[in-house]
C-alpha positions as a Markdown table, in Angstrom:
| # | Residue | x | y | z |
|---|---|---|---|---|
| 1 | Unk | 25.8 | 4.0 | -32.4 |
| 2 | Unk | 23.9 | 2.0 | -35.1 |
| 3 | Unk | 23.0 | -1.6 | -34.3 |
| 4 | Unk | 22.0 | -3.7 | -37.3 |
| 5 | Unk | 19.4 | -6.2 | -36.2 |
| 6 | Unk | 17.8 | -9.2 | -37.9 |
| 7 | Unk | 14.6 | -10.9 | -36.7 |
| 8 | Unk | 14.0 | -14.6 | -37.7 |
| 9 | Unk | 10.3 | -15.6 | -37.3 |
| 10 | Unk | 9.1 | -12.1 | -38.1 |
| 11 | Unk | 5.6 | -13.1 | -39.1 |
| 12 | Unk | 4.7 | -14.6 | -35.7 |
| 13 | Unk | 3.4 | -12.8 | -32.6 |
| 14 | Unk | 6.8 | -12.7 | -30.9 |
| 15 | Unk | 8.5 | -11.5 | -34.0 |
| 16 | Unk | 5.9 | -8.8 | -34.6 |
| 17 | Unk | 6.3 | -7.6 | -31.0 |
| 18 | Unk | 10.0 | -7.5 | -31.3 |
| 19 | Unk | 9.7 | -5.3 | -34.4 |
| 20 | Unk | 7.2 | -3.0 | -32.7 |
| 21 | Unk | 9.7 | -2.3 | -30.0 |
| 22 | Unk | 12.8 | -2.2 | -32.2 |
| 23 | Unk | 11.1 | 0.5 | -34.4 |
| 24 | Unk | 11.2 | 2.8 | -31.3 |
| 25 | Unk | 14.7 | 1.9 | -30.3 |
| 26 | Unk | 17.0 | 4.9 | -31.1 |
| 27 | Unk | 20.1 | 2.8 | -31.7 |
| 28 | Unk | 18.6 | 0.1 | -34.0 |
| 29 | Unk | 18.6 | -0.3 | -37.8 |
| 30 | Unk | 16.3 | -3.2 | -38.8 |
| 31 | Unk | 17.9 | -5.5 | -41.3 |
| 32 | Unk | 16.8 | -8.9 | -42.5 |
| 33 | Unk | 13.3 | -10.2 | -41.7 |
| 34 | Unk | 12.8 | -13.9 | -42.2 |
| 35 | Unk | 10.1 | -16.5 | -41.8 |
| 36 | Unk | 9.4 | -20.2 | -42.4 |
| 37 | Unk | 6.2 | -20.9 | -44.4 |
| 38 | Unk | 5.5 | -17.2 | -44.8 |
| 39 | Unk | 8.8 | -16.5 | -46.6 |
| 40 | Unk | 8.2 | -14.5 | -49.8 |
| 41 | Unk | 5.2 | -12.6 | -48.4 |
| 42 | Unk | 5.2 | -9.0 | -47.2 |
| 43 | Unk | 5.4 | -8.3 | -43.5 |
| 44 | Unk | 2.3 | -6.1 | -43.8 |
| 45 | Unk | 0.2 | -9.2 | -44.6 |
| 46 | Unk | 0.9 | -10.5 | -41.1 |
| 47 | Unk | 1.4 | -7.3 | -39.1 |
| 48 | Unk | -0.5 | -4.4 | -40.7 |
| 49 | Unk | 0.2 | -2.4 | -37.5 |
| 50 | Unk | 3.9 | -2.2 | -38.4 |
| 51 | Unk | 3.4 | 0.4 | -41.2 |
| 52 | Unk | 7.1 | 1.5 | -41.5 |
| 53 | Unk | 8.0 | -2.1 | -42.4 |
| 54 | Unk | 4.8 | -3.2 | -44.2 |
| 55 | Unk | 6.4 | -3.5 | -47.6 |
| 56 | Unk | 9.4 | -5.5 | -46.5 |
| 57 | Unk | 9.5 | -9.0 | -48.0 |
| 58 | Unk | 10.2 | -11.8 | -45.7 |
| 59 | Unk | 13.2 | -14.0 | -46.6 |
| 60 | Unk | 14.0 | -17.6 | -45.8 |
| 61 | Unk | 15.3 | -18.3 | -42.4 |
| 62 | Unk | 18.9 | -19.3 | -43.2 |
| 63 | Unk | 22.3 | -18.5 | -41.7 |
| 64 | Unk | 23.1 | -16.7 | -45.0 |
| 65 | Unk | 20.2 | -14.3 | -44.6 |
| 66 | Unk | 21.1 | -13.6 | -40.9 |
| 67 | Unk | 24.9 | -13.2 | -41.2 |
| 68 | Unk | 26.4 | -9.8 | -41.0 |
| 69 | Unk | 24.1 | -8.4 | -38.4 |
| 70 | Unk | 25.2 | -7.2 | -35.0 |
| 71 | Unk | 22.2 | -8.9 | -33.3 |
| 72 | Unk | 20.0 | -11.7 | -34.4 |
| 73 | Unk | 16.7 | -12.4 | -32.6 |
| 74 | Unk | 15.4 | -16.0 | -33.1 |
| 75 | Unk | 11.6 | -16.0 | -32.6 |
| 76 | Unk | 11.4 | -19.6 | -33.9 |
| 77 | Unk | 9.5 | -22.7 | -32.8 |
| 78 | Unk | 11.3 | -24.8 | -30.1 |
| 79 | Unk | 14.0 | -27.0 | -31.6 |
| 80 | Unk | 14.8 | -24.7 | -34.5 |
| 81 | Unk | 17.2 | -22.2 | -33.0 |
| 82 | Unk | 20.2 | -24.2 | -32.2 |
| 83 | Unk | 21.1 | -25.2 | -35.7 |
| 84 | Unk | 20.8 | -21.7 | -37.0 |
| 85 | Unk | 22.8 | -20.2 | -34.1 |
| 86 | Unk | 25.6 | -22.7 | -34.6 |
| 87 | Unk | 26.2 | -21.2 | -38.1 |
| 88 | Unk | 26.5 | -17.7 | -36.8 |
| 89 | Unk | 29.9 | -16.3 | -35.6 |
| 90 | Unk | 30.8 | -15.1 | -32.1 |
| 91 | Unk | 30.8 | -11.5 | -33.4 |
| 92 | Unk | 27.0 | -11.7 | -33.6 |
| 93 | Unk | 24.8 | -11.5 | -30.5 |
| 94 | Unk | 22.2 | -14.2 | -30.8 |
| 95 | Unk | 19.1 | -13.9 | -28.6 |
| 96 | Unk | 16.9 | -17.0 | -28.6 |
| 97 | Unk | 13.2 | -16.4 | -27.8 |
| 98 | Unk | 12.5 | -20.2 | -27.9 |
| 99 | Unk | 13.3 | -22.9 | -25.4 |
| 100 | Unk | 16.4 | -24.4 | -27.0 |
| 101 | Unk | 18.9 | -23.0 | -24.5 |
| 102 | Unk | 17.0 | -22.2 | -21.3 |
| 103 | Unk | 17.4 | -25.5 | -19.4 |
| 104 | Unk | 20.6 | -26.4 | -17.6 |
| 105 | Unk | 19.9 | -30.1 | -17.2 |
| 106 | Unk | 20.2 | -32.2 | -20.3 |
| 107 | Unk | 17.9 | -34.9 | -18.9 |
| 108 | Unk | 15.2 | -32.3 | -18.5 |
| 109 | Unk | 15.6 | -31.2 | -22.1 |
| 110 | Unk | 15.4 | -34.7 | -23.4 |
| 111 | Unk | 12.3 | -35.4 | -21.3 |
| 112 | Unk | 10.4 | -32.3 | -22.2 |
| 113 | Unk | 11.5 | -31.5 | -25.7 |
| 114 | Unk | 13.2 | -34.6 | -27.0 |
| 115 | Unk | 16.5 | -35.0 | -28.9 |
| 116 | Unk | 20.0 | -34.0 | -27.9 |
| 117 | Unk | 20.3 | -31.1 | -25.5 |
| 118 | Unk | 21.6 | -28.1 | -27.5 |
| 119 | Unk | 23.4 | -26.5 | -24.5 |
| 120 | Unk | 22.7 | -23.7 | -22.0 |
| 121 | Unk | 23.1 | -20.0 | -22.6 |
| 122 | Unk | 23.0 | -17.1 | -20.1 |
| 123 | Unk | 19.4 | -16.8 | -18.9 |
| 124 | Unk | 17.6 | -13.6 | -19.7 |
| 125 | Unk | 15.9 | -12.4 | -16.6 |
| 126 | Unk | 18.2 | -9.5 | -15.6 |
| 127 | Unk | 16.4 | -8.9 | -12.3 |
| 128 | Unk | 17.6 | -12.2 | -10.8 |
| 129 | Unk | 20.7 | -12.0 | -8.6 |
| 130 | Unk | 23.9 | -12.1 | -10.7 |
| 131 | Unk | 22.1 | -12.2 | -14.0 |
| 132 | Unk | 23.1 | -8.8 | -15.2 |
| 133 | Unk | 26.8 | -9.6 | -14.9 |
| 134 | Unk | 26.3 | -12.8 | -17.0 |
| 135 | Unk | 24.3 | -10.9 | -19.6 |
| 136 | Unk | 26.7 | -7.9 | -20.1 |
| 137 | Unk | 28.8 | -8.6 | -23.2 |
| 138 | Unk | 27.2 | -12.0 | -23.7 |
| 139 | Unk | 27.0 | -13.1 | -27.3 |
| 140 | Unk | 24.4 | -15.8 | -26.7 |
| 141 | Unk | 21.3 | -15.3 | -24.6 |
| 142 | Unk | 18.3 | -17.5 | -23.8 |
| 143 | Unk | 15.1 | -15.5 | -23.3 |
| 144 | Unk | 12.8 | -17.2 | -20.6 |
| 145 | Unk | 9.3 | -18.5 | -21.3 |
| 146 | Unk | 6.5 | -16.1 | -20.7 |
| 147 | Unk | 5.1 | -18.0 | -17.7 |
| 148 | Unk | 8.5 | -18.4 | -16.0 |
| 149 | Unk | 9.3 | -14.7 | -16.4 |
| 150 | Unk | 6.4 | -13.4 | -14.3 |
| 151 | Unk | 6.1 | -16.4 | -12.0 |
| 152 | Unk | 9.9 | -16.4 | -11.2 |
| 153 | Unk | 9.9 | -12.7 | -10.5 |
| 154 | Unk | 6.8 | -13.2 | -8.3 |
| 155 | Unk | 8.2 | -15.8 | -6.0 |
| 156 | Unk | 12.0 | -15.8 | -6.2 |
| 157 | Unk | 12.4 | -13.1 | -3.4 |
| 158 | Unk | 10.3 | -15.2 | -1.0 |
| 159 | Unk | 12.3 | -18.4 | -1.7 |
| 160 | Unk | 15.6 | -16.5 | -1.5 |
| 161 | Unk | 14.7 | -15.0 | 1.9 |
| 162 | Unk | 13.5 | -18.3 | 3.3 |
| 163 | Unk | 10.0 | -17.0 | 3.9 |
| 164 | Unk | 8.4 | -20.2 | 2.5 |
| 165 | Unk | 8.8 | -23.9 | 2.3 |
| 166 | Unk | 10.1 | -25.2 | -1.1 |
| 167 | Unk | 6.7 | -26.4 | -2.2 |
| 168 | Unk | 5.2 | -23.8 | -4.7 |
| 169 | Unk | 1.8 | -23.9 | -6.3 |
| 170 | Unk | 1.5 | -21.7 | -9.4 |
| 171 | Unk | -1.8 | -21.0 | -11.2 |
| 172 | Unk | -1.4 | -18.7 | -14.2 |
| 173 | Unk | -4.1 | -17.3 | -16.5 |
| 174 | Unk | -3.0 | -16.5 | -20.0 |
| 175 | Unk | -4.3 | -15.0 | -23.2 |
| 176 | Unk | -4.3 | -16.9 | -26.5 |
| 177 | Unk | -1.3 | -15.2 | -28.1 |
| 178 | Unk | 1.0 | -17.2 | -25.8 |
| 179 | Unk | 0.3 | -20.3 | -28.0 |
| 180 | Unk | 1.7 | -18.6 | -31.1 |
| 181 | Unk | 0.1 | -17.9 | -34.4 |
| 182 | Unk | -0.4 | -21.4 | -35.8 |
| 183 | Unk | -4.0 | -22.4 | -36.5 |
| 184 | Unk | -5.2 | -24.6 | -33.6 |
| 185 | Unk | -8.9 | -25.6 | -33.1 |
| 186 | Unk | -8.9 | -24.9 | -29.4 |
| 187 | Unk | -7.8 | -21.3 | -30.1 |
| 188 | Unk | -10.6 | -20.5 | -32.5 |
| 189 | Unk | -12.7 | -17.6 | -31.2 |
| 190 | Unk | -15.8 | -19.8 | -31.1 |
| 191 | Unk | -13.9 | -22.1 | -28.6 |
| 192 | Unk | -12.3 | -19.4 | -26.5 |
| 193 | Unk | -14.8 | -16.6 | -26.2 |
| 194 | Unk | -17.0 | -16.9 | -23.1 |
| 195 | Unk | -15.0 | -19.8 | -21.7 |
| 196 | Unk | -11.9 | -20.5 | -19.6 |
| 197 | Unk | -10.1 | -23.8 | -19.7 |
| 198 | Unk | -7.0 | -25.5 | -18.2 |
| 199 | Unk | -4.3 | -27.3 | -20.1 |
| 200 | Unk | -1.0 | -28.9 | -19.4 |
| 201 | Unk | -2.4 | -30.0 | -16.0 |
| 202 | Unk | -0.6 | -32.3 | -13.5 |
| 203 | Unk | 3.0 | -31.3 | -14.3 |
| 204 | Unk | 2.5 | -31.7 | -18.1 |
| 205 | Unk | 3.4 | -28.1 | -19.2 |
| 206 | Unk | 6.9 | -27.6 | -20.7 |
| 207 | Unk | 7.5 | -24.5 | -18.5 |
| 208 | Unk | 7.5 | -26.6 | -15.4 |
| 209 | Unk | 11.2 | -27.6 | -15.4 |
| 210 | Unk | 12.1 | -24.0 | -16.1 |
| 211 | Unk | 10.2 | -22.9 | -13.0 |
| 212 | Unk | 11.8 | -25.7 | -10.9 |
| 213 | Unk | 15.2 | -24.6 | -12.2 |
| 214 | Unk | 14.6 | -20.9 | -11.3 |
| 215 | Unk | 13.0 | -21.5 | -7.9 |
| 216 | Unk | 15.6 | -24.0 | -6.8 |
| 217 | Unk | 18.4 | -21.6 | -7.7 |
| 218 | Unk | 16.7 | -18.9 | -5.7 |
| 219 | Unk | 16.0 | -21.1 | -2.7 |
| 220 | Unk | 19.4 | -22.8 | -2.7 |
| 221 | Unk | 17.6 | -26.2 | -2.4 |
| 222 | Unk | 15.3 | -28.3 | -4.5 |
| 223 | Unk | 11.9 | -26.8 | -4.9 |
| 224 | Unk | 8.8 | -28.8 | -6.1 |
| 225 | Unk | 6.4 | -26.9 | -8.3 |
| 226 | Unk | 2.7 | -27.6 | -9.1 |
| 227 | Unk | 1.9 | -25.5 | -12.2 |
| 228 | Unk | -1.5 | -25.1 | -13.8 |
| 229 | Unk | -1.9 | -22.8 | -16.8 |
| 230 | Unk | -5.4 | -21.5 | -17.6 |
| 231 | Unk | -6.5 | -20.2 | -21.0 |
| 232 | Unk | -8.7 | -17.1 | -20.8 |
| 233 | Unk | -10.7 | -15.3 | -23.5 |
| 234 | Unk | -8.2 | -12.4 | -23.9 |
| 235 | Unk | -5.5 | -11.8 | -26.5 |
| 236 | Unk | -2.5 | -11.1 | -24.4 |
| 237 | Unk | -1.4 | -10.9 | -20.8 |
| 238 | Unk | -0.6 | -13.3 | -17.9 |
| 239 | Unk | -1.9 | -13.1 | -14.3 |
| 240 | Unk | -0.1 | -15.6 | -12.1 |
| 241 | Unk | -0.9 | -16.6 | -8.5 |
| 242 | Unk | 2.0 | -18.2 | -6.6 |
| 243 | Unk | 1.7 | -19.6 | -3.1 |
| 244 | Unk | 3.6 | -21.8 | -0.6 |
| 245 | Unk | 3.5 | -22.7 | 3.1 |
| 246 | Unk | 5.1 | -20.1 | 5.4 |
| 247 | Unk | 8.2 | -20.9 | 7.4 |
| 248 | Unk | 7.7 | -19.3 | 10.9 |
| 249 | Unk | 5.5 | -16.4 | 11.8 |
| 250 | Unk | 6.0 | -14.3 | 8.7 |
| 251 | Unk | 3.6 | -11.3 | 8.5 |
| 252 | Unk | 2.5 | -9.5 | 5.4 |
| 253 | Unk | 4.5 | -6.4 | 6.4 |
| 254 | Unk | 7.7 | -8.5 | 6.8 |
| 255 | Unk | 7.1 | -10.2 | 3.4 |
| 256 | Unk | 6.4 | -6.9 | 1.8 |
| 257 | Unk | 9.7 | -5.5 | 3.0 |
| 258 | Unk | 11.5 | -8.4 | 1.4 |
| 259 | Unk | 9.9 | -7.6 | -1.9 |
| 260 | Unk | 10.4 | -3.8 | -1.7 |
| 261 | Unk | 14.1 | -4.3 | -0.9 |
| 262 | Unk | 14.5 | -6.8 | -3.8 |
| 263 | Unk | 12.8 | -4.6 | -6.4 |
| 264 | Unk | 13.2 | -1.0 | -5.3 |
| 265 | Unk | 15.9 | -0.3 | -7.9 |
| 266 | Unk | 14.3 | -2.2 | -10.7 |
| 267 | Unk | 12.8 | -0.1 | -13.6 |
| 268 | Unk | 10.5 | -2.8 | -14.8 |
| 269 | Unk | 9.3 | -4.7 | -11.7 |
| 270 | Unk | 6.8 | -2.8 | -9.5 |
| 271 | Unk | 5.4 | -3.8 | -6.1 |
| 272 | Unk | 2.1 | -2.1 | -6.1 |
| 273 | Unk | 0.8 | 0.0 | -3.2 |
| 274 | Unk | -1.0 | -1.9 | -0.4 |
| 275 | Unk | -4.5 | -2.8 | -1.3 |
| 276 | Unk | -3.9 | -2.5 | -5.1 |
| 277 | Unk | -3.8 | -5.8 | -7.0 |
| 278 | Unk | -2.2 | -6.6 | -10.4 |
| 279 | Unk | -4.3 | -6.7 | -13.5 |
| 280 | Unk | -3.2 | -7.7 | -17.0 |
| 281 | Unk | -4.7 | -4.6 | -18.6 |
| 282 | Unk | -2.3 | -2.3 | -16.8 |
| 283 | Unk | 0.7 | -4.1 | -18.4 |
| 284 | Unk | -0.4 | -4.3 | -22.0 |
| 285 | Unk | 2.4 | -3.2 | -24.3 |
| 286 | Unk | 4.7 | -2.4 | -21.4 |
| 287 | Unk | 7.9 | -4.1 | -20.4 |
| 288 | Unk | 6.7 | -4.4 | -16.8 |
| 289 | Unk | 5.7 | -6.9 | -14.1 |
| 290 | Unk | 3.2 | -5.7 | -11.4 |
| 291 | Unk | 3.3 | -7.6 | -8.1 |
| 292 | Unk | 1.2 | -7.7 | -4.9 |
| 293 | Unk | 1.4 | -10.1 | -2.0 |
| 294 | Unk | -0.3 | -11.0 | 1.3 |
| 295 | Unk | -0.1 | -13.6 | 4.0 |
| 296 | Unk | -3.1 | -15.9 | 4.4 |
| 297 | Unk | -2.9 | -16.6 | 8.2 |
| 298 | Unk | -5.6 | -19.3 | 8.2 |
| 299 | Unk | -3.9 | -21.3 | 5.4 |
| 300 | Unk | -0.4 | -20.3 | 6.7 |
| 301 | Unk | 0.6 | -19.5 | 3.1 |
| 302 | Unk | 2.2 | -16.6 | 1.3 |
| 303 | Unk | 0.2 | -15.5 | -1.8 |
| 304 | Unk | 1.9 | -13.4 | -4.5 |
| 305 | Unk | 0.1 | -12.2 | -7.6 |
| 306 | Unk | 1.9 | -11.0 | -10.7 |
| 307 | Unk | 0.8 | -9.5 | -14.0 |
| 308 | Unk | 2.7 | -9.0 | -17.3 |
| 309 | Unk | 2.1 | -8.8 | -21.0 |
| 310 | Unk | 3.3 | -12.2 | -22.3 |
| 311 | Unk | 4.5 | -10.7 | -25.6 |
| 312 | Unk | 6.3 | -7.7 | -24.1 |
| 313 | Unk | 8.1 | -8.4 | -20.8 |
| 314 | Unk | 7.3 | -12.1 | -21.2 |
| 315 | Unk | 9.1 | -12.4 | -24.6 |
| 316 | Unk | 10.1 | -9.5 | -26.9 |
| 317 | Unk | 10.6 | -6.8 | -24.3 |
| 318 | Unk | 12.7 | -9.1 | -22.2 |
| 319 | Unk | 14.8 | -9.9 | -25.3 |
| 320 | Unk | 15.4 | -6.2 | -26.1 |
| 321 | Unk | 16.3 | -5.6 | -22.4 |
| 322 | Unk | 18.9 | -8.4 | -22.7 |
| 323 | Unk | 20.2 | -6.9 | -26.0 |
| 324 | Unk | 20.7 | -3.6 | -24.3 |
| 325 | Unk | 22.8 | -5.2 | -21.5 |
| 326 | Unk | 24.8 | -7.3 | -24.0 |
| 327 | Unk | 25.7 | -4.2 | -26.0 |
| 328 | Unk | 26.5 | -1.9 | -23.1 |
| 329 | Unk | 23.5 | 0.3 | -23.7 |
| 330 | Unk | 21.3 | 1.7 | -20.9 |
| 331 | Unk | 19.0 | -1.2 | -20.0 |
| 332 | Unk | 15.8 | 0.7 | -20.4 |
| 333 | Unk | 16.5 | 2.0 | -24.0 |
| 334 | Unk | 13.6 | 1.7 | -26.3 |
| 335 | Unk | 11.4 | -0.1 | -23.7 |
| 336 | Unk | 8.0 | 1.3 | -22.5 |
| 337 | Unk | 6.9 | 1.2 | -18.9 |
| 338 | Unk | 3.5 | 2.6 | -19.6 |
| 339 | Unk | 0.7 | 0.2 | -20.6 |
| 340 | Unk | -2.2 | 0.8 | -23.0 |
| 341 | Unk | -5.5 | 1.4 | -21.2 |
| 342 | Unk | -8.4 | 1.1 | -21.3 |
């Protein structure tokens, strides 16, 4: 089986990570590579690590360039995917790594992103109940945000089992690559190194409605979310801490059993041995989420900590995982579970 794949937005971090993974995929032939302002340049100028593709010239991101491929990955800025996807036929599997098709509620889209809601596609976290069935043979897939991927997997089992009240606090530390490759003063090394800072505080981050959507679906009732992202002086990785008040006398052992039951068959989600806590360095380059949990009896809260590589499981790896499902391939094909350490 040979799958011809195009990547739009190939010069960015998500596009580069997609290509790194696709180069190791045994069923993939890499076709068109496109970009916006970097069209006409060689891929190697932006991703010198991708030696097999270094001399490929990036084309303009147009439907004409992308047609004729079996799969098109859209690693584009928010608001740019819908128009391109609308020009591609149903015979092409289109996987959007941006936010255009993640939200179900049109009012949420208009509030957080502006403009007309472009519609909702099957949501690309296969580990959620019922998700695999929706993703198999889907020709349109919305890849989640990097924060929602790890934070949803960290707390969905607790909400689904009724272990906690529907009032979740999420504090997530992220590396700078999550903000993309565009030049921004607050991401300069002189600003980031030796410092940690918050942003999008007080419900101002665009991933908040996605977390509310996912948590409410898991709980079967509306869930409130207080989400605070923290920028840390590292390139990639997310460490999320999720907590909520306990319902009843839940013990750590009882909560742990819920998580082990939920994820025991999952190849990419790992509940760590007792006493071992997630760290971002263990997930770098891997399509994995590491989890650990405990009950804080004094505060009467469940605490769940999760780690992922925001560019791999949080974006590109999750996208390739969804492609495998859509095309009927083994879900793990071409996806690493071993991180790069030290």
